[in-house]
Amino acid sequence: MVVELISVGTELLLGNIVNTNAQFLAEKCASLGLSMYHQVTVGDNRERLAEDINTALQRADIIILTGGLGPTEDDITKEVCAEVMGFKLVEDPHTRERIETYFKNSIYPVITENNWKQALIPEGCKVLDNHNGTAPGLILEKAGKAAILLPGPFNELKPLFLDAVSPYLQELQPEVIRSQMIKICGHGESQVADQIKDLIAAQTNPTIAPYAKTAEVHLRVTARAADDETAKSLIKPVVKEIKNRFGDDIYTTKEEETLEMAVVRLLKKYELTVTTAESCTGGLIAGRLVNVSGASEVFREGFVTYSNKAKRKILDVSKGTLKKYGAVSEQTAKEMATGGVFATDADVCIAVTGIAGPSTEGDKPVGLVYIACYMKDKVKVEEYHFKGNRDKIREQAVVKSLDLLRRSILANYRG
Amino acid sequence: MVVELISVGTELLLGNIVNTNAQFLAEKCASLGLSMYHQVTVGDNRERLAEDINTALQRADIIILTGGLGPTEDDITKEVCAEVMGFKLVEDPHTRERIETYFKNSIYPVITENNWKQALIPEGCKVLDNHNGTAPGLILEKAGKAAILLPGPFNELKPLFLDAVSPYLQELQPEVIRSQMIKICGHGESQVADQIKDLIAAQTNPTIAPYAKTAEVHLRVTARAADDETAKSLIKPVVKEIKNRFGDDIYTTKEEETLEMAVVRLLKKYELTVTTAESCTGGLIAGRLVNVSGASEVFREGFVTYSNKAKRKILDVSKGTLKKYGAVSEQTAKEMATGGVFATDADVCIAVTGIAGPSTEGDKPVGLVYIACYMKDKVKVEEYHFKGNRDKIREQAVVKSLDLLRRSILANYRG
C-alpha cells in the first residue's frame, strides 16, 4: 500500500514554520508498513492543489492532506479535494452541532458566518470528530483510493491520527513491518558503509539504511512479513552480523536511546559518578548529560574553565604546564581531568580543551582538541583534529567525549 | 522567478528526521524575492527522483535539490540529475584534491574507494567548495533552467547557501529585494502579531513576515524595488514603527546576530565579565555564551551545580535556604547568583534552578523555573512556568536567562 502526503499551506512555502507534521505522519505511516514515495508541499492555491491531488491519486493508494481546513477564505483543501474526487459538499448536522457546542464553551463565544463552512462535508465521507478544534478529520473513499484530510495544528492532527486514522490504516494493511536500530560511534558514514557493503549489496528483506549523525552513524534494519514473528526472525541474523562487525563501536540498539542516555545507563550500572571539566565545549557535555532524565544520580556538578586562571584555580592545573605546553595540550587535558576528580567527590572526570576557532592559538591549528578521561587513578587522553566551523568542532568534541567516557567504563568495569 | 525544492532522502519519507533544510531554504528564497509553489520530498530511488526532477524543471526556473550527495550506494542525486539534464560525469581534479586534504587531517584518515565518487561532477557545471564536508555544491545550467545541488547536512548546506548560492540567485533576479530582520524576545508569536496587526493588514510593499522561534519572534520586513536605494527607503519607516512599538524587547536588527552574540556584545561594550551557575539547564547557558567567537573576553568560568551539595559547596547556598524553600525557589536562585559572583571575579552572574521534568519535585510543578541575575550588588529574580517536554523547558529557560542578562545590562549600564 502506497501513501502520499500533501501538506497545504503558504506558510510552509515561505519558510515561516518547520513541517513537523510531515515527520510525524511519515514515521507513523512507516511503522504501519505503508510505503511513502513522495511528500508534497503546496500553497493555498486551487489550481496547484488540484494538480497535486490528481498526481498523488494516480501514484498512491492513500493520500493524506494536512492543513487548509480552517474557516477562512484561504482554507481550500476540503473544497478542492471534493471537487477533484467528484464529491458534493453537504452540511453535516452532527458536525454543526459539535461546532455550536465548541463555541459555547470557548473564550470566543461568537460564531461568525464562515465558521459554518466547517460543517460542510463531502457527501458520504467518514467524519472523524476533532476534540481539540472545529475542523473534523475527513476520509473520502472512491474507486479503491482514499483521501484523508486532517487539520494543520499539531495538537489537533496528532490525536485525530492516533485515535481514528491509525486504526483505519491498520485495517487496510495486510503486511507487518518491523525495524531495529543500531547506533554506532567511532566511524564515519562511508567507513560504516564500507564495512557492510556486502550486506547492503545482498539486501532485499530486511533492508539496511544508514543515517549519518554528527560523529555517529545509525543503521536501521527493516523487515516486512506476514506476521510479527517472521519479521523479527528476518531481522535477527542481520543485526547479529552487524554486531559482530562493529562490537563496542555500537553504543545502543534501542530506538530511543541517545549516546548520553547510554553513558548515564552505564554510569548507573557500575554505580559511578562523573564530573566535567570543559574548556572549548563550554558546558555542552554537562548539558548533554543533564538532558537525561534521572542524570542527578550520576552527575552532581561540572565546571566550565574557559580561562587559564579558571583552569588553575578550579582544577589546579599547574602554572608550569600551562606555560610549557599551553592550554590546548595533552598535559593540560590530563591535569584538568585529574583536577576535576579531586575538586569533587566524583569517580570519573571527562575533560576537554581545544581550539574551536575561528582564530588559531600560536602554532596550534583550529580543530585541535584533547579529550581526557580520569578513571581508577588513570588518565586516558585522545588527540583529535576536527574539521568544520566552530559549532561543528564543538559538536564533534562533545560526541567524542561522551564516547570516550563510554569506552573507558567498558574497558575498566565490564567483567 | 519560480524556484522548486526537492529534498532527497528515504530518511525523510520514513520520518527519521524533520526537514529543517526545507524551512531554511524556503525562508531564504522568500527573502530573495523568489516564488516557491511546490516542495517535494522523494526517497533514494532513481526512477522517482528522475520523475520529480523532470516535473520541477517544467514548472520552475530554478530547482534546489538537497541530500543524496554522500559517498554511499544510495546517494544518487548527482547521477540522476546529470542524466535527466543531459550532463556527463567527469572527475574534477580540484574536488579530488580537496577530498584528499579533507581526509588527511580528519579523525577518519582512511579514504575508501567510494569517497572518490564525490570528486565526479557533471561536466561544465559550477562547483561550490564545501568547507565542512567532502561533497561540493553543484550548479547545473541548461536551456534557461538551473539545478542547484546541496549536501543534506545542515552545517554543510547553510554556509554553502549563504556564501555561494544566495549571491548566485541574487544575480538572476531583475528586481532588488532587500529585507531587514528584527529579533524580539519577550513576547509570543500571537502577541507580536496582535501588536502589529494594523501594519500587517496594510502591507503590500514592504511585507512583514513573522517567524516563531523558541521564546523569540523574528520579523522580516521585505521590500522589492528597482534599486537598492528605493528598497531601503521603503523598509525604513516600517522598521522605525516596529522599533517604537517593541523598544527593548528587540535585541537585534542584525540578520546573523544571535541572542548570545547580542549579550556578549553588550558585556564587551560595558567591560563586564559574567559567570554562570546552572542547575536544570546543566551548562547550556555557558555553552551558548562560548558559542560566540571571542567570548573569552567576557566569560572565564561557569558552574553546573546539579546537586544540592554542589550548590552549597561551590556557590555557598545556605543549608537553611535549601531546607526551608527547596532547591527550586526564588531564594535558592538568588543565593546561587550571589555565590557565583563571590566564587569568581566576575561582575555578573546568571543563575538558573528549575524542574525540567518529567517528574515533579514535591508540590512544585514541571516547568517551574527561577532565573536570577546578580549585577551591581543587586539580584533580580524571575519566576517562569514553561510548557512542553524536558528539552523544550530547558531551551526556554536558556533563552530567558540570556534575555534577563541582556535586560539587566541595559537597565544598569545604559546612560
Tab-separated table of N, CA, C and O in Angstrom, chain A residues 273-371:
chain	number	residue	atom	x	y	z
A	273	THR	N	29.944	8.058	39.608
A	273	THR	CA	29.526	9.438	39.390
A	273	THR	C	30.580	10.112	38.514
A	273	THR	O	31.748	9.750	38.538
A	274	VAL	N	30.129	11.093	37.742
A	274	VAL	CA	31.025	11.745	36.789
A	274	VAL	C	30.985	13.258	36.988
A	274	VAL	O	29.959	13.811	37.392
A	275	THR	N	32.103	13.912	36.734
A	275	THR	CA	32.100	15.368	36.676
A	275	THR	C	32.726	15.780	35.349
A	275	THR	O	33.317	14.953	34.653
A	276	THR	N	32.546	17.057	34.998
A	276	THR	CA	33.031	17.530	33.706
A	276	THR	C	33.916	18.749	33.908
A	276	THR	O	33.654	19.589	34.767
A	277	ALA	N	34.965	18.834	33.083
A	277	ALA	CA	35.862	19.989	33.116
A	277	ALA	C	36.023	20.443	31.669
A	277	ALA	O	36.761	19.840	30.901
A	278	GLU	N	35.266	21.474	31.300
A	278	GLU	CA	35.174	21.820	29.886
A	278	GLU	C	35.790	23.176	29.577
A	278	GLU	O	35.553	24.145	30.269
A	279	SER	N	36.555	23.201	28.495
A	279	SER	CA	37.029	24.487	28.018
A	279	SER	C	36.288	24.830	26.717
A	279	SER	O	35.237	25.455	26.761
A	280	CYS	N	36.745	24.346	25.569
A	280	CYS	CA	36.132	24.759	24.296
A	280	CYS	C	34.684	24.307	24.153
A	280	CYS	O	33.923	24.925	23.426
A	281	THR	N	34.280	23.219	24.823
A	281	THR	CA	32.891	22.775	24.710
A	281	THR	C	31.968	23.561	25.646
A	281	THR	O	30.749	23.438	25.550
A	282	GLY	N	32.544	24.341	26.538
A	282	GLY	CA	31.811	25.340	27.321
A	282	GLY	C	30.531	24.888	28.003
A	282	GLY	O	29.573	25.655	28.063
A	283	GLY	N	30.468	23.672	28.516
A	283	GLY	CA	29.273	23.266	29.248
A	283	GLY	C	28.353	22.346	28.464
A	283	GLY	O	27.363	21.852	29.003
A	284	LEU	N	28.696	22.105	27.202
A	284	LEU	CA	27.782	21.314	26.373
A	284	LEU	C	27.779	19.827	26.736
A	284	LEU	O	26.767	19.156	26.560
A	285	ILE	N	28.916	19.324	27.259
A	285	ILE	CA	28.924	17.913	27.690
A	285	ILE	C	28.018	17.761	28.913
A	285	ILE	O	27.179	16.861	28.971
A	286	ALA	N	28.171	18.674	29.876
A	286	ALA	CA	27.289	18.669	31.044
A	286	ALA	C	25.838	18.793	30.589
A	286	ALA	O	24.955	18.081	31.074
A	287	GLY	N	25.607	19.684	29.635
A	287	GLY	CA	24.256	19.905	29.107
A	287	GLY	C	23.662	18.633	28.522
A	287	GLY	O	22.475	18.363	28.682
A	288	ARG	N	24.492	17.844	27.841
A	288	ARG	CA	24.004	16.581	27.260
A	288	ARG	C	23.695	15.574	28.362
A	288	ARG	O	22.681	14.869	28.299
A	289	LEU	N	24.557	15.507	29.382
A	289	LEU	CA	24.316	14.559	30.470
A	289	LEU	C	23.031	14.905	31.220
A	289	LEU	O	22.207	14.036	31.508
A	290	VAL	N	22.856	16.205	31.500
A	290	VAL	CA	21.678	16.651	32.251
A	290	VAL	C	20.405	16.483	31.416
A	290	VAL	O	19.299	16.459	31.929
A	291	ASN	N	20.590	16.327	30.115
A	291	ASN	CA	19.471	16.083	29.218
A	291	ASN	C	18.768	14.760	29.534
A	291	ASN	O	17.608	14.562	29.191
A	292	VAL	N	19.499	13.858	30.186
A	292	VAL	CA	18.934	12.553	30.520
A	292	VAL	C	18.159	12.668	31.822
A	292	VAL	O	18.697	13.094	32.841
A	293	SER	N	16.904	12.309	31.758
A	293	SER	CA	16.079	12.314	32.963
A	293	SER	C	16.683	11.343	33.979
A	293	SER	O	16.997	10.207	33.650
A	294	GLY	N	16.890	11.818	35.199
A	294	GLY	CA	17.499	10.966	36.222
A	294	GLY	C	19.013	11.045	36.245
A	294	GLY	O	19.671	10.263	36.936
A	295	ALA	N	19.597	12.002	35.525
A	295	ALA	CA	21.054	12.148	35.481
A	295	ALA	C	21.626	12.530	36.844
A	295	ALA	O	22.812	12.316	37.111
A	296	SER	N	20.764	13.083	37.714
A	296	SER	CA	21.260	13.556	39.015
A	296	SER	C	21.886	12.434	39.842
A	296	SER	O	22.709	12.691	40.714
A	297	GLU	N	21.517	11.191	39.553
A	297	GLU	CA	22.134	10.058	40.267
A	297	GLU	C	23.620	9.930	39.981
A	297	GLU	O	24.362	9.411	40.806
A	298	VAL	N	24.042	10.348	38.779
A	298	VAL	CA	25.435	10.114	38.368
A	298	VAL	C	26.221	11.406	38.120
A	298	VAL	O	27.435	11.391	38.009
A	299	PHE	N	25.506	12.515	38.009
A	299	PHE	CA	26.170	13.789	37.725
A	299	PHE	C	25.694	14.831	38.718
A	299	PHE	O	24.499	15.118	38.790
A	300	ARG	N	26.615	15.380	39.504
A	300	ARG	CA	26.211	16.336	40.536
A	300	ARG	C	26.701	17.741	40.263
A	300	ARG	O	26.076	18.715	40.631
A	301	GLU	N	27.878	17.833	39.629
A	301	GLU	CA	28.442	19.158	39.373
A	301	GLU	C	29.423	19.084	38.215
A	301	GLU	O	29.965	18.014	37.913
A	302	GLY	N	29.632	20.223	37.581
A	302	GLY	CA	30.576	20.278	36.479
A	302	GLY	C	31.154	21.676	36.384
A	302	GLY	O	30.618	22.627	36.974
A	303	PHE	N	32.263	21.804	35.651
A	303	PHE	CA	32.939	23.095	35.578
A	303	PHE	C	33.184	23.505	34.134
A	303	PHE	O	33.529	22.677	33.303
A	304	VAL	N	32.989	24.783	33.886
A	304	VAL	CA	33.418	25.348	32.614
A	304	VAL	C	34.611	26.236	32.936
A	304	VAL	O	34.466	27.268	33.586
A	305	THR	N	35.799	25.783	32.560
A	305	THR	CA	37.009	26.565	32.857
A	305	THR	C	37.564	27.059	31.531
A	305	THR	O	38.352	26.394	30.881
A	306	TYR	N	37.080	28.243	31.157
A	306	TYR	CA	37.402	28.762	29.836
A	306	TYR	C	38.752	29.485	29.850
A	306	TYR	O	39.522	29.376	28.912
A	307	SER	N	39.041	30.190	30.936
A	307	SER	CA	40.314	30.916	31.016
A	307	SER	C	41.381	30.054	31.687
A	307	SER	O	41.071	29.102	32.400
A	308	ASN	N	42.639	30.402	31.473
A	308	ASN	CA	43.740	29.694	32.145
A	308	ASN	C	43.627	29.824	33.659
A	308	ASN	O	43.863	28.883	34.396
A	309	LYS	N	43.243	31.027	34.085
A	309	LYS	CA	43.118	31.286	35.512
A	309	LYS	C	42.099	30.330	36.150
A	309	LYS	O	42.338	29.784	37.233
A	310	ALA	N	40.968	30.140	35.456
A	310	ALA	CA	39.947	29.235	35.976
A	310	ALA	C	40.460	27.799	36.004
A	310	ALA	O	40.180	27.042	36.950
A	311	LYS	N	41.235	27.412	35.000
A	311	LYS	CA	41.807	26.055	34.983
A	311	LYS	C	42.728	25.860	36.194
A	311	LYS	O	42.743	24.804	36.810
A	312	ARG	N	43.502	26.880	36.510
A	312	ARG	CA	44.407	26.783	37.654
A	312	ARG	C	43.639	26.762	38.957
A	312	ARG	O	43.845	25.904	39.819
A	313	LYS	N	42.723	27.748	39.098
A	313	LYS	CA	42.039	27.928	40.373
A	313	LYS	C	41.106	26.751	40.690
A	313	LYS	O	41.122	26.204	41.786
A	314	ILE	N	40.275	26.388	39.719
A	314	ILE	CA	39.246	25.367	39.989
A	314	ILE	C	39.812	23.955	39.866
A	314	ILE	O	39.505	23.079	40.659
A	315	LEU	N	40.663	23.728	38.853
A	315	LEU	CA	41.108	22.361	38.558
A	315	LEU	C	42.561	22.115	38.962
A	315	LEU	O	43.084	21.022	38.752
A	316	ASP	N	43.198	23.155	39.469
A	316	ASP	CA	44.566	23.003	39.949
A	316	ASP	C	45.553	22.595	38.842
A	316	ASP	O	46.526	21.880	39.098
A	317	VAL	N	45.273	23.021	37.625
A	317	VAL	CA	46.231	22.791	36.541
A	317	VAL	C	47.456	23.653	36.857
A	317	VAL	O	47.313	24.825	37.226
A	318	SER	N	48.654	23.088	36.727
A	318	SER	CA	49.832	23.836	37.200
A	318	SER	C	50.215	24.947	36.212
A	318	SER	O	50.036	24.827	34.998
A	319	LYS	N	50.712	26.022	36.772
A	319	LYS	CA	51.160	27.184	36.011
A	319	LYS	C	52.223	26.745	34.997
A	319	LYS	O	52.232	27.172	33.846
A	320	GLY	N	53.108	25.848	35.483
A	320	GLY	CA	54.193	25.354	34.634
A	320	GLY	C	53.682	24.622	33.399
A	320	GLY	O	54.181	24.829	32.285
A	321	THR	N	52.671	23.785	33.587
A	321	THR	CA	52.092	23.032	32.467
A	321	THR	C	51.503	23.982	31.435
A	321	THR	O	51.732	23.843	30.230
A	322	LEU	N	50.729	24.956	31.937
A	322	LEU	CA	50.087	25.908	31.020
A	322	LEU	C	51.153	26.697	30.255
A	322	LEU	O	50.988	26.984	29.070
A	323	LYS	N	52.234	27.035	30.946
A	323	LYS	CA	53.283	27.837	30.322
A	323	LYS	C	54.068	27.001	29.300
A	323	LYS	O	54.307	27.426	28.185
A	324	LYS	N	54.425	25.794	29.720
A	324	LYS	CA	55.295	24.958	28.879
A	324	LYS	C	54.542	24.368	27.677
A	324	LYS	O	55.043	24.366	26.553
A	325	TYR	N	53.339	23.827	27.924
A	325	TYR	CA	52.627	23.120	26.856
A	325	TYR	C	51.449	23.900	26.278
A	325	TYR	O	50.952	23.576	25.210
A	326	GLY	N	50.989	24.899	27.014
A	326	GLY	CA	49.831	25.657	26.544
A	326	GLY	C	48.526	25.055	27.045
A	326	GLY	O	48.494	23.909	27.506
A	327	ALA	N	47.438	25.846	26.964
A	327	ALA	CA	46.137	25.391	27.462
A	327	ALA	C	45.597	24.248	26.618
A	327	ALA	O	44.870	23.386	27.116
A	328	VAL	N	45.927	24.252	25.328
A	328	VAL	CA	45.460	23.170	24.456
A	328	VAL	C	46.609	22.182	24.274
A	328	VAL	O	47.446	22.324	23.379
A	329	SER	N	46.673	21.224	25.164
A	329	SER	CA	47.754	20.240	25.128
A	329	SER	C	47.310	18.984	25.864
A	329	SER	O	46.362	19.018	26.663
A	330	GLU	N	48.007	17.894	25.584
A	330	GLU	CA	47.727	16.632	26.240
A	330	GLU	C	47.905	16.783	27.752
A	330	GLU	O	47.073	16.305	28.537
A	331	GLN	N	48.965	17.500	28.137
A	331	GLN	CA	49.286	17.640	29.551
A	331	GLN	C	48.197	18.409	30.293
A	331	GLN	O	47.785	18.024	31.402
A	332	THR	N	47.737	19.514	29.702
A	332	THR	CA	46.678	20.294	30.347
A	332	THR	C	45.391	19.482	30.462
A	332	THR	O	44.736	19.491	31.512
A	333	ALA	N	45.042	18.761	29.381
A	333	ALA	CA	43.830	17.932	29.419
A	333	ALA	C	43.915	16.924	30.568
A	333	ALA	O	42.945	16.732	31.314
A	334	LYS	N	45.086	16.295	30.699
A	334	LYS	CA	45.296	15.326	31.785
A	334	LYS	C	45.090	15.953	33.155
A	334	LYS	O	44.395	15.411	34.015
A	335	GLU	N	45.713	17.118	33.346
A	335	GLU	CA	45.594	17.775	34.658
A	335	GLU	C	44.180	18.272	34.920
A	335	GLU	O	43.725	18.286	36.070
A	336	MET	N	43.494	18.679	33.869
A	336	MET	CA	42.092	19.096	34.041
A	336	MET	C	41.245	17.921	34.538
A	336	MET	O	40.433	18.067	35.459
A	337	ALA	N	41.423	16.766	33.895
A	337	ALA	CA	40.624	15.580	34.266
A	337	ALA	C	40.943	15.148	35.694
A	337	ALA	O	40.036	14.825	36.476
A	338	THR	N	42.224	15.169	36.028
A	338	THR	CA	42.630	14.787	37.384
A	338	THR	C	42.075	15.799	38.388
A	338	THR	O	41.505	15.433	39.420
A	339	GLY	N	42.228	17.086	38.063
A	339	GLY	CA	41.754	18.153	38.945
A	339	GLY	C	40.257	18.096	39.162
A	339	GLY	O	39.768	18.391	40.257
A	340	GLY	N	39.516	17.713	38.125
A	340	GLY	CA	38.059	17.614	38.230
A	340	GLY	C	37.651	16.602	39.283
A	340	GLY	O	36.747	16.844	40.088
A	341	VAL	N	38.328	15.448	39.289
A	341	VAL	CA	38.014	14.410	40.268
A	341	VAL	C	38.380	14.872	41.674
A	341	VAL	O	37.626	14.668	42.628
A	342	PHE	N	39.536	15.540	41.774
A	342	PHE	CA	39.953	15.964	43.116
A	342	PHE	C	39.139	17.143	43.652
A	342	PHE	O	39.003	17.303	44.856
A	343	ALA	N	38.576	17.957	42.762
A	343	ALA	CA	37.758	19.095	43.198
A	343	ALA	C	36.358	18.654	43.626
A	343	ALA	O	35.606	19.429	44.200
A	344	THR	N	36.002	17.424	43.315
A	344	THR	CA	34.658	16.931	43.631
A	344	THR	C	34.798	15.564	44.292
A	344	THR	O	35.901	15.108	44.525
A	345	ASP	N	33.663	14.912	44.537
A	345	ASP	CA	33.781	13.548	45.027
A	345	ASP	C	33.385	12.547	43.940
A	345	ASP	O	32.965	11.436	44.220
A	346	ALA	N	33.534	12.980	42.676
A	346	ALA	CA	33.147	12.100	41.571
A	346	ALA	C	34.183	11.007	41.347
A	346	ALA	O	35.352	11.157	41.691
A	347	ASP	N	33.738	9.895	40.737
A	347	ASP	CA	34.649	8.786	40.437
A	347	ASP	C	35.397	9.027	39.131
A	347	ASP	O	36.497	8.530	38.937
A	348	VAL	N	34.751	9.754	38.241
A	348	VAL	CA	35.247	9.887	36.883
A	348	VAL	C	35.186	11.356	36.481
A	348	VAL	O	34.285	12.078	36.897
A	349	CYS	N	36.155	11.801	35.669
A	349	CYS	CA	36.033	13.157	35.114
A	349	CYS	C	36.368	13.112	33.636
A	349	CYS	O	37.325	12.468	33.213
A	350	ILE	N	35.551	13.798	32.855
A	350	ILE	CA	35.849	13.936	31.438
A	350	ILE	C	36.231	15.407	31.213
A	350	ILE	O	35.532	16.317	31.645
A	351	ALA	N	37.386	15.624	30.577
A	351	ALA	CA	37.897	16.986	30.393
A	351	ALA	C	38.190	17.241	28.919
A	351	ALA	O	38.627	16.341	28.209
A	352	VAL	N	37.923	18.457	28.495
A	352	VAL	CA	38.138	18.811	27.091
A	352	VAL	C	38.812	20.168	26.988
A	352	VAL	O	38.402	21.123	27.639
A	353	THR	N	39.837	20.239	26.170
A	353	THR	CA	40.440	21.531	25.850
A	353	THR	C	40.790	21.514	24.374
A	353	THR	O	41.264	20.517	23.855
A	354	GLY	N	40.493	22.600	23.686
A	354	GLY	CA	40.744	22.600	22.252
A	354	GLY	C	40.536	23.963	21.636
A	354	GLY	O	40.199	24.928	22.324
A	355	ILE	N	40.722	24.013	20.336
A	355	ILE	CA	40.585	25.276	19.607
A	355	ILE	C	39.414	25.164	18.646
A	355	ILE	O	39.503	24.482	17.615
A	356	ALA	N	38.299	25.814	19.013
A	356	ALA	CA	37.100	25.724	18.175
A	356	ALA	C	37.136	26.751	17.041
A	356	ALA	O	36.342	26.696	16.124
A	357	GLY	N	38.081	27.677	17.126
A	357	GLY	CA	38.205	28.682	16.074
A	357	GLY	C	37.252	29.827	16.267
A	357	GLY	O	36.557	29.880	17.272
A	358	PRO	N	37.170	30.771	15.372
A	358	PRO	CA	37.820	30.778	14.071
A	358	PRO	C	39.324	31.092	14.133
A	358	PRO	O	40.042	30.778	13.192
A	359	SER	N	39.836	31.678	15.231
A	359	SER	CA	41.261	32.000	15.236
A	359	SER	C	42.085	30.882	15.874
A	359	SER	O	41.605	30.163	16.749
A	360	THR	N	43.315	30.715	15.420
A	360	THR	CA	44.204	29.692	15.946
A	360	THR	C	44.848	30.204	17.228
A	360	THR	O	44.670	31.360	17.600
A	361	GLU	N	45.569	29.314	17.915
A	361	GLU	CA	46.312	29.745	19.102
A	361	GLU	C	47.777	29.398	18.881
A	361	GLU	O	48.149	28.233	18.897
A	362	GLY	N	48.588	30.398	18.646
A	362	GLY	CA	50.005	30.158	18.372
A	362	GLY	C	50.140	29.312	17.118
A	362	GLY	O	49.518	29.606	16.094
A	363	ASP	N	50.898	28.220	17.237
A	363	ASP	CA	51.089	27.365	16.059
A	363	ASP	C	50.105	26.199	16.060
A	363	ASP	O	50.219	25.281	15.261
A	364	LYS	N	49.133	26.240	16.977
A	364	LYS	CA	48.175	25.133	17.036
A	364	LYS	C	46.965	25.425	16.143
A	364	LYS	O	46.409	26.515	16.197
A	365	PRO	N	46.558	24.441	15.347
A	365	PRO	CA	45.503	24.698	14.358
A	365	PRO	C	44.084	24.642	14.942
A	365	PRO	O	43.857	23.982	15.959
A	366	VAL	N	43.168	25.320	14.281
A	366	VAL	CA	41.751	25.221	14.614
A	366	VAL	C	41.323	23.763	14.448
A	366	VAL	O	41.705	23.111	13.484
A	367	GLY	N	40.567	23.265	15.385
A	367	GLY	CA	40.097	21.881	15.307
A	367	GLY	C	40.900	20.924	16.174
A	367	GLY	O	40.484	19.791	16.403
A	368	LEU	N	42.051	21.398	16.681
A	368	LEU	CA	42.856	20.545	17.578
A	368	LEU	C	42.162	20.470	18.936
A	368	LEU	O	41.912	21.495	19.568
A	369	VAL	N	41.813	19.264	19.351
A	369	VAL	CA	41.087	19.086	20.608
A	369	VAL	C	41.688	17.897	21.374
A	369	VAL	O	41.972	16.856	20.779
A	370	TYR	N	41.923	18.082	22.667
A	370	TYR	CA	42.359	16.991	23.539
A	370	TYR	C	41.226	16.635	24.487
A	370	TYR	O	40.626	17.520	25.100
A	371	ILE	N	40.941	15.354	24.570
A	371	ILE	CA	39.892	14.864	25.466
A	371	ILE	C	40.524	13.884	26.440
A	371	ILE	O	41.216	12.956	26.016
